[in-house]
Short mmCIF file of C-alpha atoms in Angstrom, two decimals:
data_model
loop_
_atom_site.label_atom_id
_atom_site.label_comp_id
_atom_site.label_asym_id
_atom_site.label_seq_id
_atom_site.Cartn_x
_atom_site.Cartn_y
_atom_site.Cartn_z
CA MET A 779 7.18 24.63 20.17
CA LYS A 780 8.91 23.68 16.94
CA SER A 781 11.91 25.73 15.85
CA ILE A 782 12.21 27.41 12.47
CA GLN A 783 14.89 24.89 11.55
CA THR A 784 12.57 21.96 12.28
CA LYS A 785 9.77 23.60 10.32
CA LEU A 786 12.05 24.20 7.35
CA ILE A 787 13.25 20.59 7.36
CA LEU A 788 9.69 19.30 7.54
CA MET A 789 8.62 21.67 4.79
CA PHE A 790 11.43 20.55 2.49
CA ALA A 791 10.64 16.91 3.25
CA LEU A 792 6.97 17.44 2.41
CA VAL A 793 7.75 19.39 -0.76
CA ILE A 794 9.93 16.51 -1.97
CA THR A 795 7.92 13.62 -0.54
CA VAL A 796 4.38 14.45 -1.61
CA PRO A 797 5.07 14.84 -5.36
CA MET A 798 7.34 11.79 -5.38
CA VAL A 799 4.78 9.68 -3.52
CA VAL A 800 2.09 10.70 -6.01
CA LEU A 801 4.41 10.14 -8.99
CA GLY A 802 5.63 6.81 -7.58
CA PHE A 803 2.09 5.63 -6.92
CA ILE A 804 0.97 6.53 -10.44
CA THR A 805 4.06 4.92 -11.97
CA TYR A 806 3.70 1.73 -9.94
CA THR A 807 -0.05 1.50 -10.60
CA ASN A 808 0.34 1.99 -14.35
CA ALA A 809 3.27 -0.41 -14.57
CA SER A 810 1.49 -2.98 -12.40
CA ASN A 811 -1.71 -2.81 -14.43
CA ALA A 812 0.13 -2.95 -17.75
CA LEU A 813 2.33 -5.84 -16.63
CA GLN A 814 -0.60 -7.78 -15.19
CA GLU A 815 -2.67 -7.31 -18.34
CA THR A 816 0.28 -8.37 -20.51
CA VAL A 817 1.09 -11.46 -18.44
CA GLU A 818 -2.55 -12.51 -18.17
CA ALA A 819 -3.05 -12.13 -21.90
CA SER A 820 0.20 -13.94 -22.65
CA THR A 821 -0.56 -16.78 -20.23
CA LEU A 822 -4.07 -17.20 -21.58
CA GLU A 823 -2.68 -17.19 -25.12
CA THR A 824 -0.18 -19.88 -24.09
CA ALA A 825 -2.98 -22.04 -22.71
CA VAL A 826 -5.14 -21.59 -25.79
CA LEU A 827 -2.30 -22.18 -28.27
CA THR A 828 -1.11 -25.30 -26.42
CA ALA A 829 -4.66 -26.63 -26.31
CA GLU A 830 -4.96 -26.01 -30.04
CA LEU A 831 -1.70 -27.84 -30.69
CA ILE A 832 -2.93 -30.87 -28.76
CA ASP A 833 -6.22 -30.72 -30.65
CA LYS A 834 -4.29 -30.58 -33.92
CA GLU A 835 -2.29 -33.65 -32.97
CA ILE A 836 -5.50 -35.51 -32.21
CA SER A 837 -7.00 -34.23 -35.45
CA SER A 838 -3.96 -35.35 -37.43
CA VAL A 839 -4.36 -38.86 -35.97
CA ARG A 840 -8.01 -38.83 -36.92
CA ARG A 841 -7.20 -37.78 -40.47
CA VAL A 842 -4.78 -40.67 -40.86
CA LEU A 843 -7.24 -43.07 -39.27
CA SER A 844 -9.89 -41.91 -41.68
CA PHE A 845 -7.83 -43.45 -44.51
CA VAL A 846 -7.87 -46.80 -42.74
CA GLN A 847 -11.54 -46.35 -41.80
CA ASN A 848 -12.54 -45.85 -45.42
CA SER A 849 -10.10 -48.38 -46.85
CA GLU A 850 -11.94 -51.02 -48.87
CA LEU A 851 -9.15 -53.43 -48.02
CA VAL A 852 -9.81 -53.10 -44.27
CA GLN A 853 -13.60 -53.01 -44.67
CA LYS A 854 -13.62 -56.30 -46.60
CA TYR A 855 -11.25 -57.78 -44.01
CA LEU A 856 -13.88 -57.14 -41.33
CA THR A 857 -16.85 -58.54 -43.27
CA PRO A 858 -18.01 -62.11 -42.64
CA GLU A 859 -16.82 -63.05 -46.11
CA ASN A 860 -13.30 -61.82 -45.22
CA THR A 861 -12.22 -61.73 -48.83
CA ASN A 862 -8.91 -59.99 -48.06
CA SER A 863 -6.06 -61.73 -46.27
CA GLN A 864 -4.82 -60.60 -42.89
CA GLU A 865 -1.30 -60.24 -44.29
CA GLU A 866 -2.39 -57.62 -46.80
CA VAL A 867 -4.18 -55.59 -44.12
CA PHE A 868 -1.22 -55.93 -41.79
CA LEU A 869 1.21 -54.61 -44.39
CA TYR A 870 -1.17 -51.76 -45.17
CA ILE A 871 -1.53 -50.50 -41.59
CA GLN A 872 2.15 -51.16 -40.96
CA GLU A 873 3.04 -48.86 -43.84
CA ILE A 874 0.72 -46.15 -42.50
CA LEU A 875 2.30 -46.44 -39.06
CA LYS A 876 5.78 -46.24 -40.55
CA ASN A 877 4.91 -43.06 -42.42
CA ASN A 878 3.37 -41.43 -39.34
CA GLN A 879 5.61 -42.51 -36.51
CA ASP A 880 5.80 -38.93 -35.30
CA VAL A 881 2.08 -39.16 -34.55
CA PHE A 882 1.27 -42.80 -33.82
CA GLU A 883 2.42 -45.23 -31.20
CA GLY A 884 0.39 -47.95 -32.88
CA ILE A 885 -2.58 -48.82 -35.11
CA ILE A 886 -5.01 -51.56 -34.18
CA VAL A 887 -7.92 -53.12 -36.05
CA VAL A 888 -10.91 -54.14 -33.89
CA ASN A 889 -13.65 -56.56 -35.01
CA GLN A 890 -17.37 -56.38 -34.40
CA ASP A 891 -16.99 -58.23 -31.10
CA GLN A 892 -14.85 -55.39 -29.67
CA ARG A 893 -11.70 -57.50 -29.78
CA ALA A 894 -8.40 -56.18 -31.09
CA ILE A 895 -7.37 -58.64 -33.79
CA LEU A 896 -4.54 -56.97 -35.70
CA SER A 897 -1.72 -54.61 -34.69
CA ALA A 898 0.55 -52.68 -37.01
CA SER A 899 3.37 -53.34 -34.56
CA SER A 900 3.00 -57.01 -33.71
CA GLY A 901 0.61 -58.51 -36.23
CA GLU A 902 -2.18 -60.76 -35.12
CA ILE A 903 -3.41 -60.19 -31.56
CA ASP A 904 -6.44 -61.03 -29.49
CA ILE A 905 -7.30 -58.46 -26.80
CA ASP A 906 -10.71 -57.90 -25.28
CA LEU A 907 -11.61 -54.18 -25.29
CA THR A 908 -15.20 -54.39 -24.15
CA GLU A 909 -14.32 -52.77 -20.81
CA ARG A 910 -12.79 -49.73 -22.41
CA ALA A 911 -15.09 -46.70 -22.11
CA TYR A 912 -14.23 -45.39 -25.54
CA MET A 913 -15.58 -48.56 -27.16
CA LYS A 914 -19.09 -47.62 -26.04
CA SER A 915 -18.98 -44.56 -28.28
CA ILE A 916 -17.48 -46.52 -31.15
CA VAL A 917 -20.17 -49.22 -31.17
CA ARG A 918 -22.72 -46.38 -31.44
CA GLY A 919 -20.97 -45.27 -34.59
CA GLU A 920 -19.22 -42.29 -33.00
CA SER A 921 -15.62 -41.19 -32.99
CA ALA A 922 -13.93 -41.46 -29.62
CA VAL A 923 -10.94 -40.12 -27.73
CA SER A 924 -10.08 -41.99 -24.59
CA ASP A 925 -8.78 -40.78 -21.28
CA VAL A 926 -5.19 -41.64 -20.58
CA VAL A 927 -4.98 -45.41 -20.40
CA THR A 928 -2.26 -48.00 -20.14
CA SER A 929 -1.85 -49.88 -23.40
CA LYS A 930 -2.64 -53.60 -23.02
CA GLU A 931 -0.22 -54.26 -25.83
CA THR A 932 2.81 -52.16 -24.78
CA GLY A 933 2.11 -51.12 -21.17
CA GLU A 934 2.73 -47.45 -22.06
CA ARG A 935 0.41 -44.56 -21.12
CA VAL A 936 -1.43 -43.82 -24.31
CA VAL A 937 -4.41 -41.99 -25.68
CA VAL A 938 -6.63 -44.01 -27.94
CA ILE A 939 -8.39 -42.33 -30.85
CA GLY A 940 -11.00 -44.58 -32.39
CA GLU A 941 -13.00 -44.41 -35.60
CA PRO A 942 -15.85 -46.84 -36.30
CA ILE A 943 -15.87 -48.80 -39.57
CA ILE A 944 -19.41 -48.74 -40.90
CA ILE A 945 -20.73 -50.78 -43.80
CA ASP A 946 -24.33 -50.34 -44.91
CA GLY A 947 -25.14 -48.49 -41.68
CA GLU A 948 -23.77 -51.23 -39.48
CA VAL A 949 -20.69 -51.00 -37.29
CA VAL A 950 -18.54 -53.95 -38.34
CA GLY A 951 -15.43 -52.94 -36.43
CA ALA A 952 -13.09 -50.05 -35.70
CA VAL A 953 -9.62 -48.78 -36.26
CA LEU A 954 -7.75 -47.46 -33.25
CA GLY A 955 -4.78 -45.18 -33.29
CA THR A 956 -2.74 -44.95 -30.13
CA MET A 957 -0.49 -41.99 -29.48
CA LEU A 958 1.96 -41.94 -26.68
CA PHE A 959 0.68 -39.62 -24.00
CA SER A 960 4.27 -38.57 -23.41
CA HIS A 961 3.98 -36.38 -26.54
CA ILE A 962 1.19 -34.40 -24.89
CA GLU A 963 3.01 -34.39 -21.56
CA ALA A 964 6.10 -32.98 -23.26
CA ARG A 965 4.12 -30.07 -24.70
CA ILE A 966 2.63 -29.30 -21.30
CA ASP A 967 5.95 -29.66 -19.50
CA GLU A 968 7.48 -27.12 -21.87
CA ILE A 969 5.27 -24.40 -20.45
CA VAL A 970 7.10 -22.40 -17.82
CA ILE A 971 5.82 -19.07 -16.51
CA GLY A 972 8.42 -17.13 -14.55
CA LYS A 973 10.21 -19.09 -11.82
CA ASP A 974 7.34 -21.12 -10.41
CA GLY A 975 4.64 -21.09 -13.08
CA TYR A 976 3.69 -24.34 -14.83
CA ALA A 977 0.89 -26.10 -16.71
CA TYR A 978 -1.20 -29.12 -15.80
CA LEU A 979 -3.95 -31.21 -17.36
CA LEU A 980 -7.20 -32.41 -15.80
CA ASP A 981 -9.75 -34.96 -16.84
CA GLY A 982 -13.47 -34.25 -16.75
CA ALA A 983 -13.71 -34.99 -13.02
CA GLY A 984 -10.93 -32.55 -12.09
CA THR A 985 -8.31 -35.27 -11.51
CA LEU A 986 -4.71 -34.45 -12.41
CA ILE A 987 -3.36 -36.43 -15.34
CA VAL A 988 -0.33 -34.21 -16.02
CA HIS A 989 1.50 -32.23 -13.35
CA PRO A 990 5.14 -31.34 -12.63
CA VAL A 991 4.88 -33.28 -9.38
CA ALA A 992 4.50 -36.88 -10.57
CA GLU A 993 3.29 -38.08 -7.16
CA LYS A 994 0.13 -36.02 -7.51
CA VAL A 995 -0.68 -37.75 -10.78
CA GLU A 996 0.14 -41.18 -9.43
CA SER A 997 -2.05 -40.66 -6.36
CA GLY A 998 -4.91 -39.29 -8.45
CA VAL A 999 -5.23 -35.87 -6.78
CA ASN A 1000 -8.57 -34.26 -7.59
CA LEU A 1001 -8.51 -30.44 -7.51
CA MET A 1002 -12.25 -30.35 -6.83
CA GLU A 1003 -11.66 -32.07 -3.50
CA GLN A 1004 -9.05 -29.81 -1.88
CA ASN A 1005 -11.38 -27.90 0.48
CA ASN A 1006 -10.38 -24.70 -1.27
CA VAL A 1007 -13.47 -22.76 -2.25
CA GLY A 1008 -11.63 -20.20 -4.37
CA MET A 1009 -9.71 -22.81 -6.33
CA GLU A 1010 -12.72 -25.10 -6.75
CA ALA A 1011 -14.77 -22.22 -8.20
CA VAL A 1012 -12.08 -21.62 -10.84
CA ILE A 1013 -11.61 -25.34 -11.57
CA ALA A 1014 -15.40 -25.75 -11.97
CA LYS A 1015 -15.37 -23.18 -14.78
CA MET A 1016 -12.31 -24.86 -16.26
CA ILE A 1017 -13.81 -28.36 -16.48
CA ALA A 1018 -17.06 -26.85 -17.77
CA GLY A 1019 -15.15 -26.18 -21.00
CA GLU A 1020 -14.75 -22.44 -20.61
CA ILE A 1021 -11.78 -20.39 -21.78
CA GLY A 1022 -10.68 -17.76 -19.31
CA LYS A 1023 -8.72 -16.93 -16.20
CA GLY A 1024 -9.19 -16.91 -12.45
CA PHE A 1025 -7.39 -16.26 -9.18
CA TYR A 1026 -7.14 -18.28 -6.00
CA THR A 1027 -4.87 -18.89 -3.04
CA PHE A 1028 -3.21 -22.29 -2.67
CA ASP A 1029 -0.87 -23.17 0.19
CA GLY A 1030 -0.70 -19.50 1.11
CA VAL A 1031 0.37 -18.44 -2.40
CA TYR A 1032 -1.86 -16.18 -4.51
CA LYS A 1033 -2.07 -17.67 -7.99
CA MET A 1034 -3.47 -16.92 -11.40
CA LEU A 1035 -4.86 -19.70 -13.59
CA THR A 1036 -5.67 -19.49 -17.28
CA TYR A 1037 -7.45 -22.42 -18.86
CA ALA A 1038 -8.82 -23.88 -22.08
CA PRO A 1039 -10.34 -27.22 -23.10
CA THR A 1040 -8.35 -29.58 -25.29
CA GLY A 1041 -9.55 -32.93 -26.55
CA PRO A 1042 -11.38 -34.63 -23.66
CA TRP A 1043 -9.21 -32.79 -21.13
CA TYR A 1044 -8.72 -29.34 -19.67
CA LEU A 1045 -5.43 -27.48 -19.75
CA GLY A 1046 -4.51 -25.04 -17.02
CA VAL A 1047 -1.54 -22.69 -16.91
CA THR A 1048 -0.82 -21.27 -13.47
CA ALA A 1049 1.60 -18.64 -12.20
CA ASP A 1050 2.37 -17.12 -8.82
CA TYR A 1051 1.19 -13.54 -8.64
CA SER A 1052 4.33 -12.39 -6.81
CA ASP A 1053 6.46 -14.08 -9.46
CA TYR A 1054 4.99 -12.66 -12.63
CA MET A 1055 4.47 -9.27 -10.95
CA SER A 1056 8.09 -9.16 -9.82
CA GLY A 1057 8.83 -6.46 -12.40
CA ALA A 1058 6.18 -4.18 -10.93
CA ILE A 1059 7.34 -5.06 -7.43
CA ARG A 1060 10.89 -4.06 -8.41
CA ILE A 1061 9.54 -0.76 -9.70
CA ARG A 1062 7.71 -0.28 -6.41
CA ASN A 1063 10.82 -1.10 -4.38
CA MET A 1064 12.99 1.19 -6.52
CA THR A 1065 10.41 3.94 -6.12
CA LEU A 1066 10.45 3.49 -2.35
CA MET A 1067 14.24 3.49 -2.29
CA THR A 1068 14.36 6.62 -4.46
CA LEU A 1069 11.75 8.24 -2.27
CA GLY A 1070 13.69 7.41 0.88
CA LEU A 1071 16.95 8.66 -0.61
CA SER A 1072 15.26 11.83 -1.85
CA ILE A 1073 13.83 12.48 1.61
CA VAL A 1074 17.28 12.06 3.18
CA ILE A 1075 18.86 14.40 0.61
CA ALA A 1076 16.02 16.89 0.99
CA MET A 1077 16.36 16.88 4.77
CA ALA A 1078 20.14 17.28 4.51
CA LEU A 1079 19.74 20.22 2.12
CA ALA A 1080 17.01 21.64 4.31
CA TYR A 1081 19.30 21.33 7.34
CA MET A 1082 22.14 23.10 5.58
CA PHE A 1083 19.83 25.79 4.22
CA SER A 1084 18.14 26.26 7.58
CA LEU A 1085 21.52 26.73 9.25
CA SER A 1086 22.19 29.70 6.97
CA LEU A 1087 18.94 31.21 8.20
CA VAL A 1088 18.91 30.11 11.81
CA ARG A 1089 22.53 30.93 12.71
CA PRO A 1090 22.15 34.72 12.15
CA ILE A 1091 18.85 34.64 14.00
CA LYS A 1092 20.48 32.77 16.88
CA ARG A 1093 23.28 35.36 16.96
CA LEU A 1094 20.71 38.15 17.07
CA GLU A 1095 18.90 36.28 19.84
CA ASN A 1096 22.09 36.10 21.88
CA LEU A 1097 22.79 39.80 21.29
CA MET A 1098 19.29 40.65 22.42
CA GLU A 1099 19.78 38.60 25.58
CA GLN A 1100 23.00 40.54 26.31
CA ALA A 1101 21.18 43.80 25.66
CA GLY A 1102 18.38 42.60 27.92
CA HIS A 1103 20.94 42.17 30.69
CA GLY A 1104 22.07 45.78 30.23
CA ASP A 1105 24.91 45.59 27.70
CA LEU A 1106 23.89 48.24 25.18
CA THR A 1107 27.25 48.19 23.43
CA VAL A 1108 26.51 44.95 21.53
CA ARG A 1109 26.18 45.23 17.76
CA SER A 1110 25.30 42.68 15.06
CA GLN A 1111 28.14 41.76 12.68
CA ILE A 1112 25.91 40.03 10.11
CA ASN A 1113 26.89 40.83 6.51
CA SER A 1114 25.73 44.39 6.05
CA HIS A 1115 26.13 44.23 2.27
CA SER A 1116 23.42 41.63 1.91
CA ARG A 1117 19.93 42.78 1.00
CA ASP A 1118 17.96 39.91 2.46
CA GLU A 1119 15.59 40.08 5.40
CA ILE A 1120 18.20 38.78 7.88
CA ALA A 1121 20.58 41.61 6.97
CA GLU A 1122 17.72 44.11 7.26
CA LEU A 1123 16.87 42.67 10.68
CA SER A 1124 20.52 43.02 11.69
CA ARG A 1125 20.64 46.65 10.59
CA SER A 1126 17.38 47.34 12.39
CA PHE A 1127 18.81 45.78 15.54
CA ASN A 1128 21.89 47.99 15.36
CA VAL A 1129 19.73 51.09 14.82
CA MET A 1130 17.58 50.06 17.78
CA MET A 1131 20.64 49.64 19.99
CA GLU A 1132 21.94 53.08 18.92
CA GLU A 1133 18.59 54.62 19.81
CA GLN A 1134 18.50 52.74 23.08
CA SER A 1135 22.02 53.95 23.93
CA LEU A 1136 21.00 57.54 23.11
CA ILE A 1137 17.88 57.29 25.24
CA VAL A 1138 19.81 55.75 28.12
CA GLY A 1139 22.39 58.55 27.85
CA GLN A 1140 19.67 61.14 27.98
CA VAL A 1141 18.13 59.41 30.94
CA ARG A 1142 21.52 59.32 32.67
CA ASP A 1143 22.01 63.08 32.16
CA GLY A 1144 18.52 63.74 33.42
CA SER A 1145 19.21 61.63 36.47
CA VAL A 1146 22.26 63.74 37.34
CA GLU A 1147 20.16 66.91 37.17
CA LEU A 1148 17.50 65.28 39.28
CA VAL A 1149 20.09 64.33 41.91
CA SER A 1150 21.33 67.95 42.06
CA MET A 1151 17.81 69.24 42.36
CA ALA A 1152 17.09 66.68 45.06
CA GLN A 1153 20.09 67.90 47.07
CA ASP A 1154 18.89 71.52 46.80
CA LEU A 1155 15.44 70.44 47.90
CA ALA A 1156 16.95 68.59 50.84
CA ALA A 1157 18.78 71.77 52.01
CA SER A 1158 15.61 73.81 51.62
CA SER A 1159 13.75 71.18 53.58
CA GLU A 1160 16.20 71.52 56.49
CA GLU A 1161 15.72 75.31 56.60
CA LEU A 1162 11.98 74.90 56.46
CA SER A 1163 12.20 72.37 59.25
CA ALA A 1164 14.13 74.82 61.50
CA SER A 1165 11.65 77.62 60.80
CA ALA A 1166 8.82 75.27 61.52
CA GLU A 1167 10.39 74.36 64.88
CA GLU A 1168 10.70 78.04 65.82
CA SER A 1169 7.13 78.70 64.78
CA ARG A 1170 5.99 75.73 66.82
CA ALA A 1171 7.75 77.14 69.95
CA LYS A 1172 6.17 80.58 69.47
CA ALA A 1173 2.82 78.93 68.91
CA GLU A 1174 3.17 77.04 72.20
CA GLN A 1175 4.02 80.30 74.01
CA VAL A 1176 1.02 82.05 72.53
CA SER A 1177 -1.08 79.09 73.50
CA ASP A 1178 0.09 79.30 77.14
CA GLU A 1179 -0.67 83.01 77.34
CA SER A 1180 -4.03 82.40 75.72
CA ALA A 1181 -4.81 79.81 78.36
CA LYS A 1182 -3.91 82.22 81.17
CA GLN A 1183 -6.08 84.95 79.63
CA SER A 1184 -8.91 82.48 79.38
CA GLU A 1185 -8.66 81.67 83.10
CA SER A 1186 -8.72 85.43 83.99
CA THR A 1187 -11.70 85.93 81.77
CA LEU A 1188 -13.50 83.08 83.53
CA ASP A 1189 -12.83 84.66 86.94
CA VAL A 1190 -14.16 88.04 85.81
CA SER A 1191 -17.21 86.34 84.32
CA GLN A 1192 -17.89 84.54 87.61
CA SER A 1193 -17.63 87.81 89.54
CA LEU A 1194 -20.01 89.55 87.16
CA ILE A 1195 -22.51 86.72 87.52
CA GLU A 1196 -22.40 86.96 91.28
CA LEU A 1197 -22.79 90.79 91.12
CA SER A 1198 -25.76 90.43 88.80
CA SER A 1199 -27.43 88.04 91.22
CA LEU A 1200 -27.01 90.52 94.05
CA VAL A 1201 -28.45 93.34 91.95
CA LEU A 1202 -31.49 91.24 91.07
CA LEU A 1203 -32.01 90.27 94.72
CA ALA A 1204 -31.83 93.92 95.86
CA LYS A 1205 -34.29 94.96 93.17
CA SER A 1206 -36.69 92.25 94.26
CA LYS A 1207 -36.55 93.34 97.85
CA ALA A 1208 -37.15 96.97 96.89
CA GLU A 1209 -40.25 96.06 94.92
CA ASN A 1210 -41.62 94.03 97.79
CA ALA A 1211 -41.02 96.96 100.16
CA ASN A 1212 -42.96 99.31 97.86
CA ILE A 1213 -45.88 96.95 97.71
CA ALA A 1214 -45.97 96.70 101.43
CA SER A 1215 -45.89 100.42 101.98
CA GLU A 1216 -48.76 100.94 99.56
CA GLY A 1217 -50.81 98.44 101.42
CA THR A 1218 -50.54 100.19 104.72
#
C-alpha cells in the first residue's frame, strides 16, 4: 500500500511532467519541422543556384564562340578557297582568348575532316578528333557540350563546348572552346552543408565526375551500382533531369539529397540528417534535461511539502498507538492556532481522548460499585446456603418419617386385604349352606 507521502510525490511529478512533456514535444516537433523545411529549401536552392551558375558559364562560352562561329574571317579560312591567311585567324582567336581568360582554357578551330588545325594557345596543330563523342553532334550541325575529357593539347581535364560553322547549309568546320573543368569543380567544392554535407556531380550514367573523395572519381564509382535501393531510386530521378530532393541511407547514415541538372551533368547536394537537424536535436536534449531537472525539483518540493503533512499525521498515529495500549493521558501538541485540516484532526483527537478518559473514569467508578454489590451478594449467598443446608436436613428427616409411615400403611393394607378375603370366604360358605338346606 502506497503512503500519502509517496502519492504526493508521484502527484507532483505527474503535474510537472505531463505538461512539460506535452510542451516539449510540441516545441521539438515545431522546431524540427521548421528547421527541416528551412534546410531542405536552402539546400535545394543551393543546388539549383549552383547548377544555374555552371549553366551560365557554359552559356557565356557559347556566346563568345558564337562570335568566332559567325566570323567571316574564320568562315573563309575554312572554305576550300581559303582566302584568309592562318596568321590572321590565329591572331583573331588569340585576341578573343586573351579577353576571356576567365572563361576559356583554349580556343580551337576544327576543319571539315574533324581535325583540330589551329589553336589560340599554340598556333597550328593537327589533332584527330573523330573519336570524340561531341564531334558527332557537331557534324550534324548541332551545338555540343562534352563530358569531362582530358585535353589532347594540354593534358588537363576540360569541358569542350563546340559550335558548328555552317556555310550554305553545309558544316565546313567547328570552333571549340575548352574550359578548365577545375572551374566547375571549384564551384562544387565550395558547397558545404553543416559539418559533413557536400556536393558532387554525376554524368548521365550516374558515374561520379566530381566528389570530395578523389579516389571515387578516379575509380569511376557509379552510384547506380551500389546495391542500395533507396539511393538508386533517388539517383534515378536525379539523372532523369528532375529538380527535387530525396532521402536514403548510405553506410548507416541517413542522408538528404537535393539535385538539379546542369549542362550535360547532374548536381547533387547531400547532407547528413543528424548534422543539419542538430539544432532540433539540441532543443530536444535541452527539453529532456529541463524535464529531468524539473522532475527532480518537483519531487524534492513534493517531499518537503509531504513531510509537513505526513509528520503531524505520523505523530497522531503514534499517539493513537499509545492510546490503544491504554495510555489515555496522551495529547496532540500540533499547532492549535492553525486552521487547516491537520490542526482540526489534532483538536478532534484531543477531544476524543478527553471523552475516552471521562468514559473510562465513569466505568471505573461503576466497577467499584459493582465490586461492593458483589461482596454483599456473596454474604447473602452464604446465608442462603446455610438456610438451604438446614432445610435439606429437615427435608431428609421428614422423608425418613414419611417412609416409616408408608411401611405402616402397607402393613395395615395387607391386613385389611387378608380380612376381606376371610369375609368373602365366610359369606360364600353361608350361601352354599342355605342352598343345601333348601334342597333337603
